[in-house]
Amino acid sequence: MVRKRTSIHGEWTSRWAFILAATGSAVGLGNIWKFPYITGENGGGAFVLVYLICIALIGIPIMMAEVMIGRRGRQSPVNTMYTLGIESGSTPHWKWLGWLGVVAGFLILSYYSVIAGWALDYIFKMASGTFTGANADFVSSTFGSFVKSPLSLIFWHSVFMLMTMFVVARGVNGGLEKAVRFLMPGLFILLIIMVGYAVTTGEFMRGLQFLFEPNFDNLLYKHEAGGKFILTDQGEKIFTLEYVLIAMGHAFFTLSLGMGAIMIYGSYLPNKTSIAKTSIIIAAADTLVALLAGMAIFPIVFANQLDPSAGPGLIFSTLPLAFGNMPGGTLFGTLFFILLVFAAWSSSISLIEPAVAWLVENKGMKRLKASVLMGVACWLVGMLTVLSFNVWEKVYPFNFWVFKNKTFFDVLDYLTANIMLPLGGLLIAIFSVWIMSTDSSSDELEMKQSALSFNIWYFMTRYITPIAVIFVFANLLGFI
Ligand code: PHE
């Protein structure tokens, strides 16, 4: 049996280094920017509940599967899947699963970088006291006019992409470990301060209710972003699992699953590390950050009569309001956006790492060349997102099916987070329990085949995950 490959890209110095890097990948814009706004758009509590269930029942088992596959293959996801496909007596075509991830990561980074650019700009807005004493109208209109300017967006998108390329070119397992060690606790403390502020807004309970009180009608029937139900000609509500899909897709997105990011980080993981414990720690930290962000934001939304379904601009039109009106707000606000950029940075690196590692392995490129190549390509595709918020605000490029009335940005986001990642995750689950032998998986997970923990993982990955994903997809495709 093949055992103990080594990675040509190096290894983490310890288990903690891996935990930090993987948490760095997981915690990012997904937690602080995306989670609140999609929760707002999809009606709150019930959506959050499904998201949490997906993290526990689908996210953690798939994370374990990805780390395990990564550590066994010890190469870029494309080559790992190729090698393990053959090793398991299946087919080398599993490499296409690796490719699905490479493309998903590339597309995600193209818009991720644009949004991270917004956060970069807000560091300077905060530091210069733009929002001191500001009211809700001012904060919203500042954001509105900012995104209406393609040049500003392009500028910050370029800065962020350069930052990403800089780290990727040097190899991920160097400075990243050290940076994340300070960053994550810092971000955490600031979020707690913000939740503290949210308590003083007078609408804290309403915020909590919105986040945690499930209203299943909002989840199961078609509605507009504001919550108004869309009815059939007979005046009946239209059943859909689309919002369940969005919650599930977000579970993949926020944990960086389904596209090989965690797989490639796993490939740098030293042997003899408990994959199960590690995955649970990462998922818990990630979830906590998202919930804290939600608890900080929604009270502010309600206290200022803002619209919870305001979309991608939500945090940019709520948080500055808090910072502008709290003691020490300029400092906290500046720090907050700096940390948000760092969090996005440590995620963006993992989005492009699978592609870069492949170029290094298969094309013999130097890391620098591979990074620049991917960076430039991704930067160009990012233009679609830049323009989606201004010049092409009303351009709906694929006006059919789930892509109706969606801008380029919306399409990229929907396609990657809600379709490509769950599909990737589904295939990873299938591979790890239906294709790989139990000997290999239990060996790599360092669990005995008779152990309860192994059997739980096996059952979830073999049945629960595939059934859940297939069910939601089937509804989307109109089969059920
Ligand atoms: N998990 C990251 C976030 O929440 C985004 C991401 C997705 C990173 C997929 C890597 C892979 O912001």
XYZ file of C-alpha atoms and ligand atoms in Angstrom:
492
model
C 0.000 0.000 0.000
C 1.281 3.479 -0.831
C 1.895 5.438 2.294
C 3.625 8.630 3.403
C 4.195 10.628 0.282
C 5.883 13.966 0.799
C 4.821 17.253 -0.703
C 7.203 19.125 -2.964
C 5.719 22.382 -1.708
C 6.759 21.832 1.903
C 4.905 21.035 5.098
C 3.320 22.924 7.983
C 5.597 23.175 10.970
C 2.970 21.740 13.300
C -0.650 20.793 13.695
C -1.370 24.293 14.962
C 0.150 25.799 11.889
C -2.325 23.828 9.824
C -5.231 24.784 12.069
C -4.267 28.427 11.791
C -3.832 28.344 8.049
C -7.047 26.428 7.458
C -8.912 28.754 9.810
C -7.316 31.612 7.906
C -8.736 30.137 4.736
C -12.156 29.524 6.236
C -12.633 32.816 8.058
C -12.923 35.599 5.557
C -15.403 37.723 3.695
C -17.744 34.760 3.781
C -18.245 35.152 7.511
C -18.339 38.883 7.907
C -19.576 40.192 4.586
C -21.562 37.377 3.009
C -23.175 35.563 5.928
C -24.998 38.648 7.253
C -26.270 39.798 3.886
C -27.533 36.451 2.675
C -29.116 35.858 6.063
C -30.830 39.213 5.641
C -31.984 38.379 2.128
C -33.276 34.971 3.055
C -35.350 35.854 6.051
C -33.129 35.191 9.082
C -33.601 32.413 11.662
C -34.674 29.418 9.602
C -31.923 30.119 7.097
C -29.345 30.317 9.884
C -30.620 27.074 11.368
C -30.235 25.213 8.082
C -26.807 26.715 7.631
C -25.759 25.465 11.082
C -27.144 22.012 10.391
C -25.236 21.922 7.108
C -22.001 22.891 8.867
C -22.409 20.052 11.350
C -23.781 17.285 9.136
C -22.163 18.075 5.812
C -19.350 20.532 6.429
C -17.379 18.702 9.091
C -17.484 15.256 7.405
C -16.465 16.767 4.069
C -13.713 18.772 5.661
C -12.353 15.559 7.141
C -12.612 13.857 3.781
C -10.799 16.695 2.036
C -7.959 16.885 4.524
C -7.622 13.140 4.414
C -7.528 12.976 0.629
C -5.098 15.879 0.527
C -2.698 14.331 2.985
C -2.816 10.993 1.221
C -2.165 12.493 -2.204
C 0.232 15.253 -1.137
C -0.022 17.164 -4.420
C -2.248 19.781 -6.014
C -5.904 18.661 -6.017
C -5.767 17.808 -9.737
C -2.794 15.489 -9.318
C -3.950 14.164 -5.979
C -7.273 13.091 -7.456
C -5.498 11.625 -10.454
C -3.106 9.618 -8.292
C -5.669 8.459 -5.785
C -8.118 7.616 -8.568
C -5.579 5.143 -9.905
C -4.434 3.980 -6.471
C -8.014 3.135 -5.530
C -8.456 1.019 -8.638
C -10.947 3.512 -10.056
C -10.062 5.879 -12.880
C -7.583 8.739 -13.367
C -10.579 10.777 -14.549
C -11.104 11.801 -10.935
C -8.669 14.525 -11.853
C -11.647 16.386 -13.314
C -12.890 16.832 -9.794
C -9.610 18.610 -9.121
C -10.217 20.779 -12.154
C -13.722 21.658 -11.051
C -12.123 23.010 -7.882
C -9.426 24.918 -9.706
C -12.019 26.672 -11.848
C -14.282 27.367 -8.868
C -11.396 28.839 -6.859
C -10.354 30.984 -9.775
C -13.854 32.340 -10.343
C -14.412 32.973 -6.646
C -11.145 34.857 -6.329
C -12.115 37.078 -9.274
C -14.968 38.599 -7.285
C -13.558 38.019 -3.828
C -10.708 40.352 -4.662
C -13.098 43.113 -5.730
C -15.026 42.926 -2.457
C -11.813 42.747 -0.427
C -10.896 45.917 -2.313
C -13.981 47.593 -0.826
C -12.698 46.711 2.624
C -9.300 48.156 1.725
C -10.895 51.420 0.732
C -12.873 51.474 3.975
C -9.677 51.312 6.029
C -8.845 54.749 4.699
C -12.369 56.068 4.940
C -12.435 54.990 8.563
C -9.014 56.314 9.447
C -9.753 59.724 8.001
C -12.833 60.085 10.170
C -15.288 60.150 7.246
C -17.999 58.563 9.344
C -17.565 60.376 12.639
C -21.042 61.244 13.863
C -22.542 60.128 10.550
C -26.186 59.132 10.107
C -27.573 56.177 8.174
C -28.269 58.171 5.008
C -24.762 59.482 4.805
C -23.235 56.052 5.348
C -25.430 54.431 2.688
C -24.871 57.166 0.150
C -21.104 57.070 0.733
C -21.142 53.380 -0.107
C -23.463 53.989 -3.056
C -21.218 56.550 -4.659
C -18.103 54.494 -3.952
C -19.307 51.443 -5.865
C -20.578 53.619 -8.685
C -16.983 54.449 -9.539
C -15.391 51.667 -11.590
C -11.983 53.280 -11.320
C -11.905 53.181 -7.517
C -13.029 49.580 -7.566
C -10.416 48.646 -10.151
C -7.716 50.370 -8.161
C -8.439 48.511 -4.919
C -9.089 45.238 -6.734
C -5.607 45.577 -8.241
C -4.015 46.296 -4.870
C -5.647 43.269 -3.299
C -4.729 40.988 -6.183
C -1.123 42.107 -5.913
C -1.139 41.355 -2.192
C -2.452 37.876 -2.886
C 0.088 37.176 -5.599
C 2.867 38.374 -3.348
C 2.166 35.724 -0.723
C 1.326 32.955 -3.171
C 4.573 33.553 -5.046
C 6.551 33.071 -1.837
C 4.785 29.844 -0.879
C 1.908 29.627 1.526
C 3.563 27.920 4.436
C 5.784 30.750 5.572
C 4.535 34.092 6.745
C 0.937 32.995 6.644
C 1.231 30.936 9.810
C 2.640 33.849 11.739
C 0.187 36.401 10.430
C -2.865 34.295 11.194
C -1.680 33.661 14.737
C -2.250 37.327 15.628
C -4.944 38.136 13.238
C -7.601 35.676 14.217
C -7.590 36.561 17.920
C -7.542 40.247 16.964
C -10.542 39.920 14.702
C -12.312 37.968 17.357
C -11.782 40.604 20.043
C -12.966 43.382 17.751
C -16.096 41.460 16.882
C -16.847 41.074 20.557
C -16.413 44.818 21.043
C -18.862 45.383 18.199
C -21.377 42.998 19.672
C -20.927 44.998 22.874
C -21.824 48.124 20.949
C -24.797 46.370 19.364
C -26.161 45.711 22.852
C -26.367 49.462 23.378
C -28.390 50.135 20.226
C -31.641 49.190 21.920
C -32.477 46.623 19.246
C -30.168 43.845 20.337
C -33.005 41.455 21.126
C -34.650 42.110 17.803
C -31.349 41.353 16.102
C -31.033 38.086 17.990
C -34.610 37.177 17.200
C -34.022 37.791 13.540
C -30.928 35.590 13.597
C -32.191 32.752 15.730
C -35.984 32.594 15.575
C -36.838 30.318 12.675
C -39.644 31.226 10.302
C -39.845 28.327 7.893
C -42.163 30.062 5.451
C -39.318 32.399 4.621
C -37.134 29.423 3.899
C -39.443 27.185 1.924
C -41.406 29.544 -0.298
C -40.268 31.820 -3.066
C -40.001 35.402 -1.940
C -38.448 38.663 -2.962
C -35.371 39.895 -1.159
C -37.526 41.994 1.178
C -39.509 38.926 2.305
C -42.687 39.419 0.212
C -43.918 36.040 -1.033
C -44.265 35.420 -4.739
C -47.633 33.787 -5.457
C -49.036 31.566 -8.195
C -51.995 32.681 -10.302
C -54.182 30.968 -7.729
C -52.628 33.070 -5.005
C -50.680 30.196 -3.489
C -47.115 30.380 -2.257
C -44.526 28.668 -4.439
C -42.485 25.943 -2.724
C -38.747 25.971 -3.342
C -35.607 24.556 -1.797
C -33.508 27.301 -3.343
C -32.900 29.038 -0.031
C -31.901 25.726 1.489
C -29.448 25.419 -1.370
C -28.100 28.875 -0.613
C -27.646 27.964 3.070
C -25.933 24.734 2.082
C -23.791 26.455 -0.529
C -22.737 28.938 2.073
C -21.697 26.176 4.450
C -19.304 24.994 1.733
C -18.156 28.498 0.917
C -17.502 29.591 4.459
C -15.531 26.454 5.316
C -13.612 26.673 2.021
C -14.887 23.242 1.019
C -15.615 21.549 -2.271
C -12.847 23.133 -4.331
C -9.590 21.736 -3.043
C -8.435 24.622 -0.821
C -8.625 22.547 2.318
C -7.408 19.549 0.348
C -4.230 21.327 -0.648
C -3.682 22.618 2.879
C -4.175 19.043 4.024
C -1.479 17.996 1.607
C 1.000 20.045 3.638
C -0.180 18.489 6.894
C 2.347 16.449 8.848
C 1.447 12.824 9.398
C 0.145 11.888 12.819
C -2.368 14.655 13.272
C -5.950 13.992 14.272
C -7.956 15.121 11.304
C -11.298 14.861 13.090
C -10.426 17.105 16.028
C -8.730 19.581 13.756
C -11.753 19.822 11.465
C -14.127 20.378 14.349
C -11.975 23.170 15.765
C -11.819 24.918 12.392
C -15.549 24.623 11.755
C -16.388 25.859 15.248
C -14.121 28.895 15.005
C -15.525 29.758 11.600
C -19.122 29.481 12.744
C -18.500 31.566 15.824
C -17.053 34.400 13.767
C -20.066 34.395 11.450
C -22.566 34.408 14.304
C -20.708 37.218 16.067
C -20.759 39.235 12.862
C -24.501 38.669 12.587
C -25.034 39.692 16.195
C -23.050 42.856 15.650
C -24.791 43.847 12.444
C -28.513 43.135 12.764
C -29.153 45.207 15.893
C -27.619 48.162 14.050
C -29.804 47.402 11.035
C -32.995 47.463 13.084
C -32.039 50.374 15.312
C -31.544 52.532 12.216
C -34.505 51.235 10.197
C -32.142 49.869 7.570
C -33.132 47.084 5.215
C -31.762 43.655 6.279
C -32.034 42.529 2.670
C -29.890 45.366 1.333
C -27.553 42.865 -0.330
C -23.763 42.918 -0.742
C -23.459 46.447 0.635
C -24.990 45.509 3.991
C -21.900 45.609 6.205
C -20.592 48.696 4.468
C -23.764 50.589 5.226
C -24.153 49.380 8.800
C -20.788 48.973 10.513
C -19.451 52.464 9.710
C -22.555 53.777 11.401
C -21.601 51.973 14.590
C -17.976 53.072 14.407
C -18.968 56.636 13.625
C -21.030 56.822 16.776
C -19.095 54.863 19.367
C -16.240 56.047 21.561
C -12.901 55.253 19.966
C -14.766 54.436 16.752
C -12.136 55.791 14.389
C -9.519 53.506 15.873
C -11.755 50.459 16.169
C -13.206 51.011 12.728
C -9.820 51.310 11.102
C -8.561 48.254 12.921
C -11.671 46.320 12.018
C -11.297 46.866 8.291
C -7.566 46.136 8.472
C -8.344 42.817 10.112
C -11.106 42.120 7.621
C -8.634 42.648 4.798
C -6.199 40.289 6.489
C -8.910 37.692 6.906
C -9.795 38.035 3.234
C -6.134 37.852 2.323
C -5.564 34.563 4.115
C -8.603 33.176 2.292
C -7.708 34.470 -1.145
C -4.358 32.725 -1.009
C -6.052 29.373 -0.597
C -8.432 30.096 -3.469
C -5.640 30.265 -5.999
C -3.153 27.856 -4.427
C -4.593 24.748 -6.147
C -4.113 26.342 -9.563
C -0.629 27.615 -8.793
C 0.486 24.298 -7.312
C -0.708 22.552 -10.481
C 1.277 24.902 -12.722
C 4.352 24.275 -10.604
C 3.903 20.502 -10.597
C 2.854 19.918 -14.170
C 4.296 22.788 -16.148
C 7.498 23.078 -14.154
C 6.845 26.792 -13.641
C 8.467 28.778 -10.895
C 5.989 29.819 -8.199
C 6.505 33.452 -9.108
C 5.620 32.973 -12.756
C 2.644 30.768 -11.933
C 1.320 33.303 -9.440
C 1.657 36.236 -11.790
C -0.043 34.332 -14.575
C -3.011 33.337 -12.447
C -3.153 36.753 -10.827
C -3.394 38.602 -14.096
C -6.022 36.248 -15.481
C -8.070 36.494 -12.324
C -7.721 40.254 -12.238
C -9.148 40.458 -15.745
C -12.147 38.278 -14.923
C -12.631 40.491 -11.857
C -13.635 43.304 -14.211
C -16.984 41.574 -14.695
C -17.640 42.044 -10.987
C -16.322 45.599 -10.906
C -18.783 46.583 -13.625
C -21.689 44.683 -12.045
C -22.046 47.425 -9.445
C -22.123 50.356 -11.814
C -22.017 50.381 -15.621
C -23.513 46.876 -15.932
C -25.736 47.119 -12.904
C -28.758 46.246 -15.015
C -27.054 43.785 -17.337
C -28.282 40.247 -16.769
C -26.003 38.110 -18.944
C -27.711 34.736 -18.513
C -31.342 35.536 -18.078
C -32.730 32.048 -17.489
C -33.244 29.460 -14.737
C -31.624 30.440 -11.442
C -29.599 33.120 -13.181
C -32.618 35.319 -13.968
C -32.142 38.986 -13.088
C -28.618 38.368 -11.933
C -25.633 40.559 -12.750
C -22.265 39.059 -13.633
C -21.288 39.228 -9.975
C -24.498 37.514 -8.875
C -24.060 34.804 -11.500
C -20.449 34.140 -10.508
C -21.394 33.988 -6.864
C -24.393 31.720 -7.418
C -22.616 29.431 -9.823
C -19.582 28.922 -7.617
C -21.003 28.897 -4.088
C -24.331 27.199 -4.725
C -23.536 24.869 -7.603
C -19.825 24.196 -8.065
C -18.847 23.871 -4.389
C -21.724 21.560 -3.378
C -21.100 19.505 -6.522
C -17.393 19.309 -5.698
C -18.251 18.401 -2.115
C -20.643 15.712 -3.268
C -17.979 14.132 -5.456
C -15.373 14.372 -2.695
C -17.757 12.599 -0.338
C -18.459 9.919 -2.914
C -14.793 9.439 -3.612
C -13.751 9.192 0.004
C -16.224 6.491 1.003
C -17.389 4.745 -2.146
C -14.124 4.717 -4.076
C -11.288 4.829 -1.557
C -10.939 1.709 0.504
C -11.927 1.829 4.166
C -8.411 0.665 4.937
C -6.967 3.762 3.332
C -9.430 6.181 4.849
C -9.282 4.842 8.390
C -5.515 4.674 8.134
C -5.241 8.279 6.970
C -7.815 9.569 9.442
C -5.873 7.741 12.140
C -9.061 6.081 13.348
C -9.741 2.411 13.926
C -12.396 0.999 11.642
C -14.302 -0.200 14.662
C -14.183 3.187 16.409
C -17.478 5.001 16.852
C -16.035 8.227 15.495
C -14.956 6.525 12.290
C -18.347 4.956 11.838
C -20.133 8.251 12.373
C -17.924 9.919 9.786
C -18.382 7.033 7.397
C -22.150 7.018 7.710
C -22.475 10.760 7.279
C -20.173 10.896 4.300
C -21.610 7.819 2.665
C -25.294 8.607 3.065
C -26.262 11.899 4.654
C -24.089 14.251 2.621
C -24.772 12.779 -0.820
C -28.491 12.438 -0.188
C -28.800 15.991 1.112
C -26.900 17.518 -1.790
C -28.636 15.409 -4.438
C -32.053 16.197 -2.959
C -31.501 19.936 -3.028
C -30.023 19.802 -6.528
C -32.947 17.710 -7.748
C -35.351 20.355 -6.536
C -33.376 23.054 -8.268
C -33.390 21.112 -11.526
C -37.140 20.698 -11.241
C -37.144 16.938 -10.626
C -38.878 17.209 -7.275
N -14.024 30.493 3.209
C -13.705 31.759 2.662
C -14.582 32.822 3.312
O -15.455 32.520 4.061
C -13.870 31.779 1.168
C -13.257 30.626 0.480
C -14.039 29.753 -0.244
C -11.882 30.402 0.566
C -13.497 28.648 -0.861
C -11.323 29.295 -0.048
C -12.135 28.426 -0.751
O -14.420 33.979 3.070
